[in-house]
Coordinates of C-alpha atoms and ligand atoms in Angstrom, one line a residue:
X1 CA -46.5 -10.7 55.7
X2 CA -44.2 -12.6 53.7
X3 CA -40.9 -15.0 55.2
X4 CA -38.0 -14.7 52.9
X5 CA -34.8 -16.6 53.9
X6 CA -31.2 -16.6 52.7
X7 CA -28.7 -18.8 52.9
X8 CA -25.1 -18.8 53.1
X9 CA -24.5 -18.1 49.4
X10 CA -27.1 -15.4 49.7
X11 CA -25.2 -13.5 52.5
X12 CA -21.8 -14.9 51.8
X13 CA -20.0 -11.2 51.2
X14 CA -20.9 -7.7 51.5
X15 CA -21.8 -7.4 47.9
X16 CA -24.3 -10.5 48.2
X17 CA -25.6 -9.2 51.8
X18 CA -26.2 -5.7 49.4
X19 CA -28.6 -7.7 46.4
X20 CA -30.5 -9.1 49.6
X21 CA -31.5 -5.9 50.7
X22 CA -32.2 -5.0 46.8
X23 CA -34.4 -8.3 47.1
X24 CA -36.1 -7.2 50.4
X25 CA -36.5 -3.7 49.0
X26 CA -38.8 -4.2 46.2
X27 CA -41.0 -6.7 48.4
X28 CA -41.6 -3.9 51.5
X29 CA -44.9 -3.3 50.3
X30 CA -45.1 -7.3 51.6
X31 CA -43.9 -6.8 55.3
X32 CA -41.5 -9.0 55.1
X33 CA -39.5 -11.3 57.6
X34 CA -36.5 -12.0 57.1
X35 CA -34.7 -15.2 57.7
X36 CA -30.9 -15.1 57.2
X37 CA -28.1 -18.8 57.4
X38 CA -24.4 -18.0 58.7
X39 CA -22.5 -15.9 56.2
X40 CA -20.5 -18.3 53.6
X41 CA -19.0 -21.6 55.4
X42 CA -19.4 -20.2 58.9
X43 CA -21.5 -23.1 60.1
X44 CA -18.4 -25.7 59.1
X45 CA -15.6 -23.0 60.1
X46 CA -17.2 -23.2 63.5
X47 CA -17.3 -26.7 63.7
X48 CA -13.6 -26.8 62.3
X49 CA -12.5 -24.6 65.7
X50 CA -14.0 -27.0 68.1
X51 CA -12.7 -30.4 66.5
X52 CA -9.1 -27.9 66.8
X53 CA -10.2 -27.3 70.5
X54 CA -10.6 -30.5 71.3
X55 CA -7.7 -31.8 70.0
X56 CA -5.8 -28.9 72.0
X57 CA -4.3 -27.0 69.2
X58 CA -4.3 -23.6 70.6
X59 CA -2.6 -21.8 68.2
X60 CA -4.6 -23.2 65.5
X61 CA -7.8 -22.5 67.0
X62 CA -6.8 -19.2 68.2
X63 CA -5.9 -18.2 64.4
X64 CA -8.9 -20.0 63.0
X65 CA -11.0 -17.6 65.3
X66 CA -9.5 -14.7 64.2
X67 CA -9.8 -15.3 60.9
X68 CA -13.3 -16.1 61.0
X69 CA -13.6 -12.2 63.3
X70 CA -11.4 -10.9 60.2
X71 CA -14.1 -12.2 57.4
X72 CA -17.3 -10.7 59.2
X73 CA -15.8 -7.9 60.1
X74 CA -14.3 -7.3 56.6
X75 CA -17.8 -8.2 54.6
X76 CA -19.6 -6.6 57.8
X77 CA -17.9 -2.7 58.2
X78 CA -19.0 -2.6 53.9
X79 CA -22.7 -2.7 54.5
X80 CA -22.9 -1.3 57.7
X81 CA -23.8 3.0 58.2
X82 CA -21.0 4.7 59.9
X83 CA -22.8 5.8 63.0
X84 CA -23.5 1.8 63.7
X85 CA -19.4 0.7 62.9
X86 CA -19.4 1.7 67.1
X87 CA -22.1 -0.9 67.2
X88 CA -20.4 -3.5 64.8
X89 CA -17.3 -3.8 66.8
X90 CA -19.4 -4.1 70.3
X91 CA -20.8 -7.3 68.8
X92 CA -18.1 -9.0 67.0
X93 CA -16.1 -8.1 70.2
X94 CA -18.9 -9.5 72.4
X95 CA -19.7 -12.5 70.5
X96 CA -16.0 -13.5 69.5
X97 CA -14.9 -13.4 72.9
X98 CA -17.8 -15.6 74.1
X99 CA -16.8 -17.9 71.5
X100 CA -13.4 -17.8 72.8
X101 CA -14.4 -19.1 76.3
X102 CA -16.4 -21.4 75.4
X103 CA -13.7 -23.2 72.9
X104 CA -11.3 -23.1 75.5
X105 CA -13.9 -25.0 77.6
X106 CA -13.6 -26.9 75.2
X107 CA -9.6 -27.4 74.8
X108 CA -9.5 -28.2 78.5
X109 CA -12.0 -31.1 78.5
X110 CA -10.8 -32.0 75.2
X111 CA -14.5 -33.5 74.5
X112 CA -17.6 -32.1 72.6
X113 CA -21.0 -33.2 73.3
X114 CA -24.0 -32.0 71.3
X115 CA -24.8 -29.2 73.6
X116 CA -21.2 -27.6 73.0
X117 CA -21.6 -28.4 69.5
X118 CA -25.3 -26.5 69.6
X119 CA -23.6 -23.6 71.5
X120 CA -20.5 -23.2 68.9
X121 CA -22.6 -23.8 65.9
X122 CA -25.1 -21.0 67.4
X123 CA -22.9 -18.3 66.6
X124 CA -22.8 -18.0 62.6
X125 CA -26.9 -17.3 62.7
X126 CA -26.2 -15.0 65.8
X127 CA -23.7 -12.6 64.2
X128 CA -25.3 -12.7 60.1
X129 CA -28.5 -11.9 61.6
X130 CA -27.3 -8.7 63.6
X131 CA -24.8 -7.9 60.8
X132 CA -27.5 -8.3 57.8
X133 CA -30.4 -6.1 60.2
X134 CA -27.7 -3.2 60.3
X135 CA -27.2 -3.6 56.7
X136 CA -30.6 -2.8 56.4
X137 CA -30.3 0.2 58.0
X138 CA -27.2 1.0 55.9
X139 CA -29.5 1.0 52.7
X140 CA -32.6 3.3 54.0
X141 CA -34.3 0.3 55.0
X142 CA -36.2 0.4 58.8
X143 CA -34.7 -3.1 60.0
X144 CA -35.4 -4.4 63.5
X145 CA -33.1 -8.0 64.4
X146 CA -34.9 -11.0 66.4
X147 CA -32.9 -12.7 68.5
X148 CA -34.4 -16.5 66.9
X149 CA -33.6 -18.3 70.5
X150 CA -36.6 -15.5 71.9
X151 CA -39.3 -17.5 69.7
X152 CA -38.4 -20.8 68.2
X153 CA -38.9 -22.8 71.3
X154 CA -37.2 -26.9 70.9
X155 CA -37.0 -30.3 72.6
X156 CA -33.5 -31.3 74.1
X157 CA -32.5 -32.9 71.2
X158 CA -28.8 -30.8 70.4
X159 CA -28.1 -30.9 66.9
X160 CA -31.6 -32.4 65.8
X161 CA -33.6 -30.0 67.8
X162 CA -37.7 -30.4 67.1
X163 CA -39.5 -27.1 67.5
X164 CA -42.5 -27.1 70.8
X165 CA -45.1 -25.9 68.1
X166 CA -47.7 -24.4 70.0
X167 CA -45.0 -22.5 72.4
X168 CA -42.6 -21.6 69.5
X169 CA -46.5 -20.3 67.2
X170 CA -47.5 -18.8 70.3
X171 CA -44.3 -16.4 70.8
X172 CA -44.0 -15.8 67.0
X173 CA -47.3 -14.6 66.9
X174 CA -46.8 -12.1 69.4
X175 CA -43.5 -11.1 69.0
X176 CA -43.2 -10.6 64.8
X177 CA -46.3 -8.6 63.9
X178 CA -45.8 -5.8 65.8
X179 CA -42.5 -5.4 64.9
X180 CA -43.2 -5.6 61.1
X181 CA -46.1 -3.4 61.0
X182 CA -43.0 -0.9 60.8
X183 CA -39.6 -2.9 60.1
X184 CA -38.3 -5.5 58.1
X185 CA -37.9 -8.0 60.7
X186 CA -34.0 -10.0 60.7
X187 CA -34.0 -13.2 62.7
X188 CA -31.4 -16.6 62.1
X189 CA -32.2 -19.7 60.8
X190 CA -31.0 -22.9 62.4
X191 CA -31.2 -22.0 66.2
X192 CA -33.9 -22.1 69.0
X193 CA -33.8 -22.2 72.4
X194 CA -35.3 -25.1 75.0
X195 CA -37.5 -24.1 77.6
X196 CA -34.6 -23.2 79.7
X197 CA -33.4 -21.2 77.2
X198 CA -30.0 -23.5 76.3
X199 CA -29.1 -23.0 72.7
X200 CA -30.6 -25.5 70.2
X201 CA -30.0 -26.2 66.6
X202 CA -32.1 -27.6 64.3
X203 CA -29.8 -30.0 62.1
X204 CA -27.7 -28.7 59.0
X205 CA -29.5 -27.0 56.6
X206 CA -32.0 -26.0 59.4
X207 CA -32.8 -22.4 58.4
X208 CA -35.1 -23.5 56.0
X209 CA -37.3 -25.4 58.7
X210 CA -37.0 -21.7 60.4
X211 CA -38.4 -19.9 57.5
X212 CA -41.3 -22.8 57.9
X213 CA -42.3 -22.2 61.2
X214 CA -41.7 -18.4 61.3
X215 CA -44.1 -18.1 57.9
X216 CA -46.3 -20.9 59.9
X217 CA -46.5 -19.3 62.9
X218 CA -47.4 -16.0 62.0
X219 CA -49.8 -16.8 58.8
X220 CA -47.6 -15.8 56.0
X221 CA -49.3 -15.0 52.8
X222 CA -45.6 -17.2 51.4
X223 CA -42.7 -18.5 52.2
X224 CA -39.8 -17.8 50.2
X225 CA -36.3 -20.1 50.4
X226 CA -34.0 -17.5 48.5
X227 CA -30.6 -19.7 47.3
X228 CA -27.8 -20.0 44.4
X229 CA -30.1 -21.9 42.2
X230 CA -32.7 -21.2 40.0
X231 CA -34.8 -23.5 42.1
X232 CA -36.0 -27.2 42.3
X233 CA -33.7 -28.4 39.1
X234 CA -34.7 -31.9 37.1
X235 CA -31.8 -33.3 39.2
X236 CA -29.3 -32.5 41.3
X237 CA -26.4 -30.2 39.7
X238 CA -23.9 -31.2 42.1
X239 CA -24.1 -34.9 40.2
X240 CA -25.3 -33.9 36.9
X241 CA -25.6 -30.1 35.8
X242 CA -27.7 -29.2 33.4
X243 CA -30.6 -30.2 34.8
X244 CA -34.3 -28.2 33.9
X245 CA -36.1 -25.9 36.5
X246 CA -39.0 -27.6 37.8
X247 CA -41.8 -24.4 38.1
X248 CA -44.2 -26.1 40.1
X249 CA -44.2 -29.1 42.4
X250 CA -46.4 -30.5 45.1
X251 CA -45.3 -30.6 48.8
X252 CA -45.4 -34.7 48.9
X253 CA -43.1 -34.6 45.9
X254 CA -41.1 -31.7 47.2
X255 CA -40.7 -33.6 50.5
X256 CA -39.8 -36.9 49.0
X257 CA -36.9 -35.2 46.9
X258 CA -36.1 -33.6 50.1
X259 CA -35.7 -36.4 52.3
X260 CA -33.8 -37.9 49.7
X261 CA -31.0 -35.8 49.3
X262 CA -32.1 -32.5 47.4
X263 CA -30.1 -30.2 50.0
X264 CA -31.9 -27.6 48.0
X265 CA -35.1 -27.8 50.5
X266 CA -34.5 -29.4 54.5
X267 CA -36.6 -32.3 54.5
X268 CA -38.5 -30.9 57.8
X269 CA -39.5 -27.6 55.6
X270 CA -42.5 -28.6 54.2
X271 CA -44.5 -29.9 57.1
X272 CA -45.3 -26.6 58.8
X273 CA -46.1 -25.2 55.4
X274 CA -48.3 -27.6 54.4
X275 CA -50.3 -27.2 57.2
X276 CA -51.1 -24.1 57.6
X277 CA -51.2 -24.3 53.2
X278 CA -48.7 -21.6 52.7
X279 CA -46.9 -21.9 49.4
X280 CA -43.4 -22.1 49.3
X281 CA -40.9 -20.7 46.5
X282 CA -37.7 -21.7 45.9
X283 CA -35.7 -18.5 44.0
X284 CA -32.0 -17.6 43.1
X285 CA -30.7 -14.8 44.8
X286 CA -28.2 -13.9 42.4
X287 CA -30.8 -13.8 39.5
X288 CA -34.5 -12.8 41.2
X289 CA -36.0 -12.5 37.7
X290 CA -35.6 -16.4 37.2
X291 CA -38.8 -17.9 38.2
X292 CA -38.2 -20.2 41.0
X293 CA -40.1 -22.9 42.1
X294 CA -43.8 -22.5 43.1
X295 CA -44.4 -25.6 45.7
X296 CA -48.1 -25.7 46.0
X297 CA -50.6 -28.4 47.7
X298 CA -51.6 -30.6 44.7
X299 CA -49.4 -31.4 41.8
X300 CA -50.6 -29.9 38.6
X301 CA -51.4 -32.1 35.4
X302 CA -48.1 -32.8 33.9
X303 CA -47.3 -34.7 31.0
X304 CA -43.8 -36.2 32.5
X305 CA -44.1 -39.2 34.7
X306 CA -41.1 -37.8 36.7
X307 CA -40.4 -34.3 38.5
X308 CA -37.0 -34.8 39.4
X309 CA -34.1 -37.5 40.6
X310 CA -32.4 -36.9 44.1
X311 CA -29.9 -38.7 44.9
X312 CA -28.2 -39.8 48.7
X313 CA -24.6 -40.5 48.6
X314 CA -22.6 -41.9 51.3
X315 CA -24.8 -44.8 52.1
X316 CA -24.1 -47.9 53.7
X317 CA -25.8 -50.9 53.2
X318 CA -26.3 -53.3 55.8
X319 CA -27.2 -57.0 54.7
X320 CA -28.6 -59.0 57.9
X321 CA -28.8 -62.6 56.6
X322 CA -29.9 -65.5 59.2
X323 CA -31.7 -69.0 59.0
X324 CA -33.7 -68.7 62.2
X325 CA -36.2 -65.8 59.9
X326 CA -37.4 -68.9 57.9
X327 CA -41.3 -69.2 59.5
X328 CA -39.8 -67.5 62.8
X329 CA -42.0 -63.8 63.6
X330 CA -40.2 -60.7 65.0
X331 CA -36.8 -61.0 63.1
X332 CA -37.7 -57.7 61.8
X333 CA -38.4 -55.8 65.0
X334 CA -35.7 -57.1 66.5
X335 CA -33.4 -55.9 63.6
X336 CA -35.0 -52.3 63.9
X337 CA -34.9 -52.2 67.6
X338 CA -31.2 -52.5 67.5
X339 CA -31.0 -49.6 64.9
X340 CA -33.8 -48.0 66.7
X341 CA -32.0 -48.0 69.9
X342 CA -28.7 -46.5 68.7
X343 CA -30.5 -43.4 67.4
X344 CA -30.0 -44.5 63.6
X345 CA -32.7 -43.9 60.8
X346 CA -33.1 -46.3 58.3
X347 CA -33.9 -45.0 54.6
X348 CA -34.7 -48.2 52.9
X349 CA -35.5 -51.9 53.8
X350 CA -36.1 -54.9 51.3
X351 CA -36.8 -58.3 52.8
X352 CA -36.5 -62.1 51.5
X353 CA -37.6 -65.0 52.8
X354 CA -34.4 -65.2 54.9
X355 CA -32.5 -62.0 54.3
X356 CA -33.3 -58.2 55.2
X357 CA -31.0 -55.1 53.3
X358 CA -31.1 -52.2 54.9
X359 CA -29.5 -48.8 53.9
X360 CA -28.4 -45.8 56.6
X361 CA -26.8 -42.5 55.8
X362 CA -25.6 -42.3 59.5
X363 CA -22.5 -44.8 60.4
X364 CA -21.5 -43.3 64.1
X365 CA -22.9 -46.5 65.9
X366 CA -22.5 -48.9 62.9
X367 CA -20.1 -50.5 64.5
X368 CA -22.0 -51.1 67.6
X369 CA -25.1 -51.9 66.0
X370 CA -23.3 -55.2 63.5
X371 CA -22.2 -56.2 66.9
X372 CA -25.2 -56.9 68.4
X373 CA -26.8 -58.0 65.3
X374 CA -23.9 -60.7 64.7
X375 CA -25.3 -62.4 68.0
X376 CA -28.3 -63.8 66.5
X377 CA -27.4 -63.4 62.8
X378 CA -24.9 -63.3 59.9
X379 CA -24.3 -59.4 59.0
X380 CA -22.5 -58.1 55.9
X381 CA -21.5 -54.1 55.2
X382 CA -21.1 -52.5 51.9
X383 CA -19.9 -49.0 51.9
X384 CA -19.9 -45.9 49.0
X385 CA -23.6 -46.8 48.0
X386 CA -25.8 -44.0 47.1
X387 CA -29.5 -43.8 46.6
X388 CA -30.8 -42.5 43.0
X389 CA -34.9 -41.5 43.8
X390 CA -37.0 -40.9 40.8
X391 CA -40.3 -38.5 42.2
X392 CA -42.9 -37.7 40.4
X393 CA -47.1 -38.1 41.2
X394 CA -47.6 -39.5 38.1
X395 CA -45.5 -42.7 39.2
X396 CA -48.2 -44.2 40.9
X397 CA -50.7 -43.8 37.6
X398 CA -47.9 -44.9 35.6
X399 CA -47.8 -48.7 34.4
X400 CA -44.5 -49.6 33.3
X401 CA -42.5 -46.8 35.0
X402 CA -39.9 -49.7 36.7
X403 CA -39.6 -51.4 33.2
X404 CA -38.7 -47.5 32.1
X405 CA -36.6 -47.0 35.0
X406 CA -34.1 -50.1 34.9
X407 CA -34.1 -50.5 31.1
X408 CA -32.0 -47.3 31.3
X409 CA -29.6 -48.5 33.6
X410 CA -29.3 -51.4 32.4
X411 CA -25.3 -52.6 32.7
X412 CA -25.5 -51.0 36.2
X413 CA -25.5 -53.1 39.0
X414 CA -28.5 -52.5 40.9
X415 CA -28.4 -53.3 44.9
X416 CA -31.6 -52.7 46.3
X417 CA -35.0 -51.5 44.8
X418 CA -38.0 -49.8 46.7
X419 CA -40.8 -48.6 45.2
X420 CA -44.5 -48.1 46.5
X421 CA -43.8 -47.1 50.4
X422 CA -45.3 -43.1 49.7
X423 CA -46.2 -44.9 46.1
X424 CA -44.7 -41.3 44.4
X425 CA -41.1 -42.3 44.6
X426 CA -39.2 -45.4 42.9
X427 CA -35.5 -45.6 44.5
X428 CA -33.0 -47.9 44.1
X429 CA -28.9 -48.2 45.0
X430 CA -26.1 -48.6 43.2
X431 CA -22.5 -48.0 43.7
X432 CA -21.5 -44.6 43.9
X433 CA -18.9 -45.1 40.9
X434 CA -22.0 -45.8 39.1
X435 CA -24.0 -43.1 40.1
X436 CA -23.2 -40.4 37.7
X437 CA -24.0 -42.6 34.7
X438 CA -27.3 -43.6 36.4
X439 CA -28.6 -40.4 36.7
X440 CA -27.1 -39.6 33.0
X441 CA -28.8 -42.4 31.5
X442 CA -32.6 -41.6 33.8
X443 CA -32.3 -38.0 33.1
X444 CA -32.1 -38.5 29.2
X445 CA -34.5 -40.9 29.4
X446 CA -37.3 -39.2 31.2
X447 CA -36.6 -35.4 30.8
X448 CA -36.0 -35.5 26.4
X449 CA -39.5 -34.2 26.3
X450 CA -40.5 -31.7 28.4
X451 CA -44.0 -30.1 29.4
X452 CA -43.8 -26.7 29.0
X453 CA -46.5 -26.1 32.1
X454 CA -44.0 -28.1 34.1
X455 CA -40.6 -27.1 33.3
X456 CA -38.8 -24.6 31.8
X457 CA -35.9 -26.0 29.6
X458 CA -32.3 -24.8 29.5
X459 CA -33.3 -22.4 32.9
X460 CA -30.9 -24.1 34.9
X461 CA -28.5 -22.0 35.8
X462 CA -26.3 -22.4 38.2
X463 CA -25.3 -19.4 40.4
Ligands
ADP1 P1 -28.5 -22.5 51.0 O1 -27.2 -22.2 51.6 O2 -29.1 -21.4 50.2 O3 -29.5 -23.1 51.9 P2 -27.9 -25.1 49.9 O4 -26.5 -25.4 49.5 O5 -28.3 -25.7 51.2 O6 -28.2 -23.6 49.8 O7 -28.9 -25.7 48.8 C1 -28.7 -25.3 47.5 C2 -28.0 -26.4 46.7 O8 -28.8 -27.6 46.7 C3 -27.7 -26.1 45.3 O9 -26.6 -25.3 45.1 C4 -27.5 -27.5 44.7 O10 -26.2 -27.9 44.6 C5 -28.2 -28.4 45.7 N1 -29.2 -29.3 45.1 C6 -29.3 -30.6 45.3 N2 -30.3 -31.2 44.6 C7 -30.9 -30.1 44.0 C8 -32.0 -30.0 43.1 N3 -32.8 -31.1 42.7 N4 -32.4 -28.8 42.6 C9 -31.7 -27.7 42.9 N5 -30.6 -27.8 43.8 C10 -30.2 -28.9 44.3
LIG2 N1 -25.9 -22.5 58.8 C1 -26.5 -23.8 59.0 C2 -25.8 -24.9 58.2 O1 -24.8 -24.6 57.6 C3 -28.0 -23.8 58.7 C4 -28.3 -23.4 57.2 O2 -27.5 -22.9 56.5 O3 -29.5 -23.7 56.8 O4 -26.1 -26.0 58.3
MG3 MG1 -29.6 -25.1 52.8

């Protein structure tokens, strides 16, 4: 068995949703499972309607909702046979006028709390999974669709959801191989389902971490994250296009560029993966002959120092300054407690003798959290930051890599510099006006030469 998930680009239209099953077609041999994102933009349409709902414009929602009905069911009735269209209208009929009720739920207490959010957001995975299983059918495949709330059990934690491993392993391994042994198995990405089986989601960009645990839990032979890029690029095309496809990578580097702000991979992807050892591919749904991205256990030999630059935007940095650190012990935990007890991650810390920067890529409780620190220190913010993060395994064999590094940017302000924490990664944060010619000036520097085991020039591209 193979996974094979697609996201929104993948299944956007019915002319997309029809290369998919071209894809799928020529792996059957494989027994594939199939992992599909909401079609297009669903996931932020959805979100779109309940911000409407609670700000009680009715006519707006209303007309949102239909027009979202009006796309799927224009992409959907393309792909789908003629004796299912009876079918097709059941469940946009059923599943739009759910979505109805609940958004004017919504309307009347004019608030949304994660749950609601996890029960609107549900709905794009529900209805591209149904849609792209019938499609299936529509092109001679035998196609069977998986309700993903049956088998990917979570925690309570609405919009963040962590999957109950041995639960969520336990019901995909009994649930998925019978039902590919004959059919291409269709299940979303993104949502689960606790315990009590309330609708979960597990963060934007979740379906990956699906794929994960689905090829996890049921010993995929691979695990294969179908996109609109030719895979893991030198850096990120969004900030600077032209970037080189990176053919093979480790999962600590993978990870790292991950966590970091490739959007290309959710950072929770590789952990299931790793530990069960199933390689993952990155490939290009709109050209399958490309390559990809082979993400194996241990980096192979490579003559560049650095696999790829990610980069974080929208960062704030958070300068705690105060007099009583000088000899005093647990400034720092009490810094991180406050952050700590307002749910907020922190990417990156450097400390002096009586400073500490910090940076966070979440501002909801920001400003709660300068609050409480201003009671027992002085606290500056700076936002539009970004984070630029070189990885590569070679950094850490590497003398003179920083030298390399900040001799490129040099004329950029630098704010912040971290480097040796997973000792593969050197970051740093500048401005985000400055953060296009940063990763200008690192790309040319480190990715002129190129080895050719490593990277395949010029076979970015993008779409
Ligand atoms: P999908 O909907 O298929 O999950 P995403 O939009 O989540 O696709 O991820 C793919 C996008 O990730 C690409 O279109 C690209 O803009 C972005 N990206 C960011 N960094 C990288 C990188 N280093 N390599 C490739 N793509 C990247
Ligand atoms: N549809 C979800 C999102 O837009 C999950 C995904 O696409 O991976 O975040
Ligand atoms: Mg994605």
């Amino acid at each position: 068995m193979i996974v094979m998930k697609f996201g929104g680009t993948s299944v956007e239209s019915a002319a997309a949703i029809e290369r998919v099953a071209g894809i799928v077609r020529a792996r059957l041999a494989r027994r594939p499972v199939v992992v599909v994102s909401a079609m297009g933009k669903t996931t932020n349409k959805l979100l779109a309607i309940a911000n409407t709902a609670i700000e009680g414009k009715r006519e707006e929602y209303i007309c949102q909702i239909h027009e979202l009905r009006d796309f799927h069911s224009r992409e959907a009735r393309q792909v789908v046979p003629l004796a299912e269209r009876a079918e097709l209208d059941r469940l946009l009929d059923e599943h739009f006028q759910e979505l109805t009720e609940l958004v004017k739920g919504l309307a009347v207490l004019g608030e949304l709390t994660p749950r609601s959010i996890d029960a609107i957001s549900s709905y794009g995975e529900r209805l591209s999974s149904a849609i792209v299983a019938m499609a299936f059918r529509h092109f001679g495949m035998p196609a069977a669709h998986l309700d993903a709330r049956q088998v990917i059990v979570t925690d309570q934690r609405h919009t963040q959801a962590a999957p109950l491993y041995p639960e969520t392993y336990a019901r995909l391994a009994d649930v998925v191989p019978p039902l590919a042994e004959t059919q291409v198995v269709v299940m979303g990405g993104f949502i689960g389902s606790t315990r009590e089986g309330v609708t979960t989601t597990l963060g934007r960009g979740g379906s990956d971490f699906t794929a994960s645990i689905a090829g996890a839990g049921i010993g995929a032979a691979e695990i294969q994250i179908w996109t609109d890029v030719d895979g893991m690029l030198t850096a990120d095309p969004t900030i600077l296009p032209g970037g080189h496809r990176v053919k093979t990578i480790s999962f600590a580097e993978a990870a790292e560029l991950a966590y970091f702000g490739a959007k290309v991979l959710h950072p929770a992807t590789v952990l299931p993966a790793v530990e069960k050892n199933i390689p993952v591919l990155i490939l290009n749904s709109r050209r399958p002959e490309a390559g990809g991205t082979r993400i194996v256990k241990e980096a192979v030999p490579c003559g560049n120092v650095v696999k790829s630059i990610a980069c974080k935007r929208k960062i704030v940095l958070v300068n705690v300054h105060s007099t009583r650190m000088l000899m005093a012990h647990g400034f720092l935990h009490r810094i991180f407690e406050v952050f700590d007890r307002y749910e907020t991650p922190v990417d990156m810390v450097s400390t002096s003798e009586v400073s500490v920067s910090l940076t966070i890529d979440n501002p909801r409780h920001l400003p709660e959290i300068c609050e409480e620190l201003r009671q027992f220190s002085e606290v500056d913010v700076e936002t539009d930051q970004a984070i630029v993060c070189l990885v590569g395994d070679n950094i850490r064999y590497t003398p003179g890599v920083a030298g390399r590094v900040f001799g490129a940017v040099e004329g950029i302000n630098i704010r912040m510099i971290s480097q040796g924490a997973s000792l593969l990664n050197l970051s740093f944060v500048v401005a985000e006006p400055d953060l296009f010619r940063a990763v200008e000036a690192l790309h040319g520097r480190f990715f002129g030469e190129l080895d050719p085991e490593v990277f395949d020039r010029n076979g970015a591209v993008h779409g």
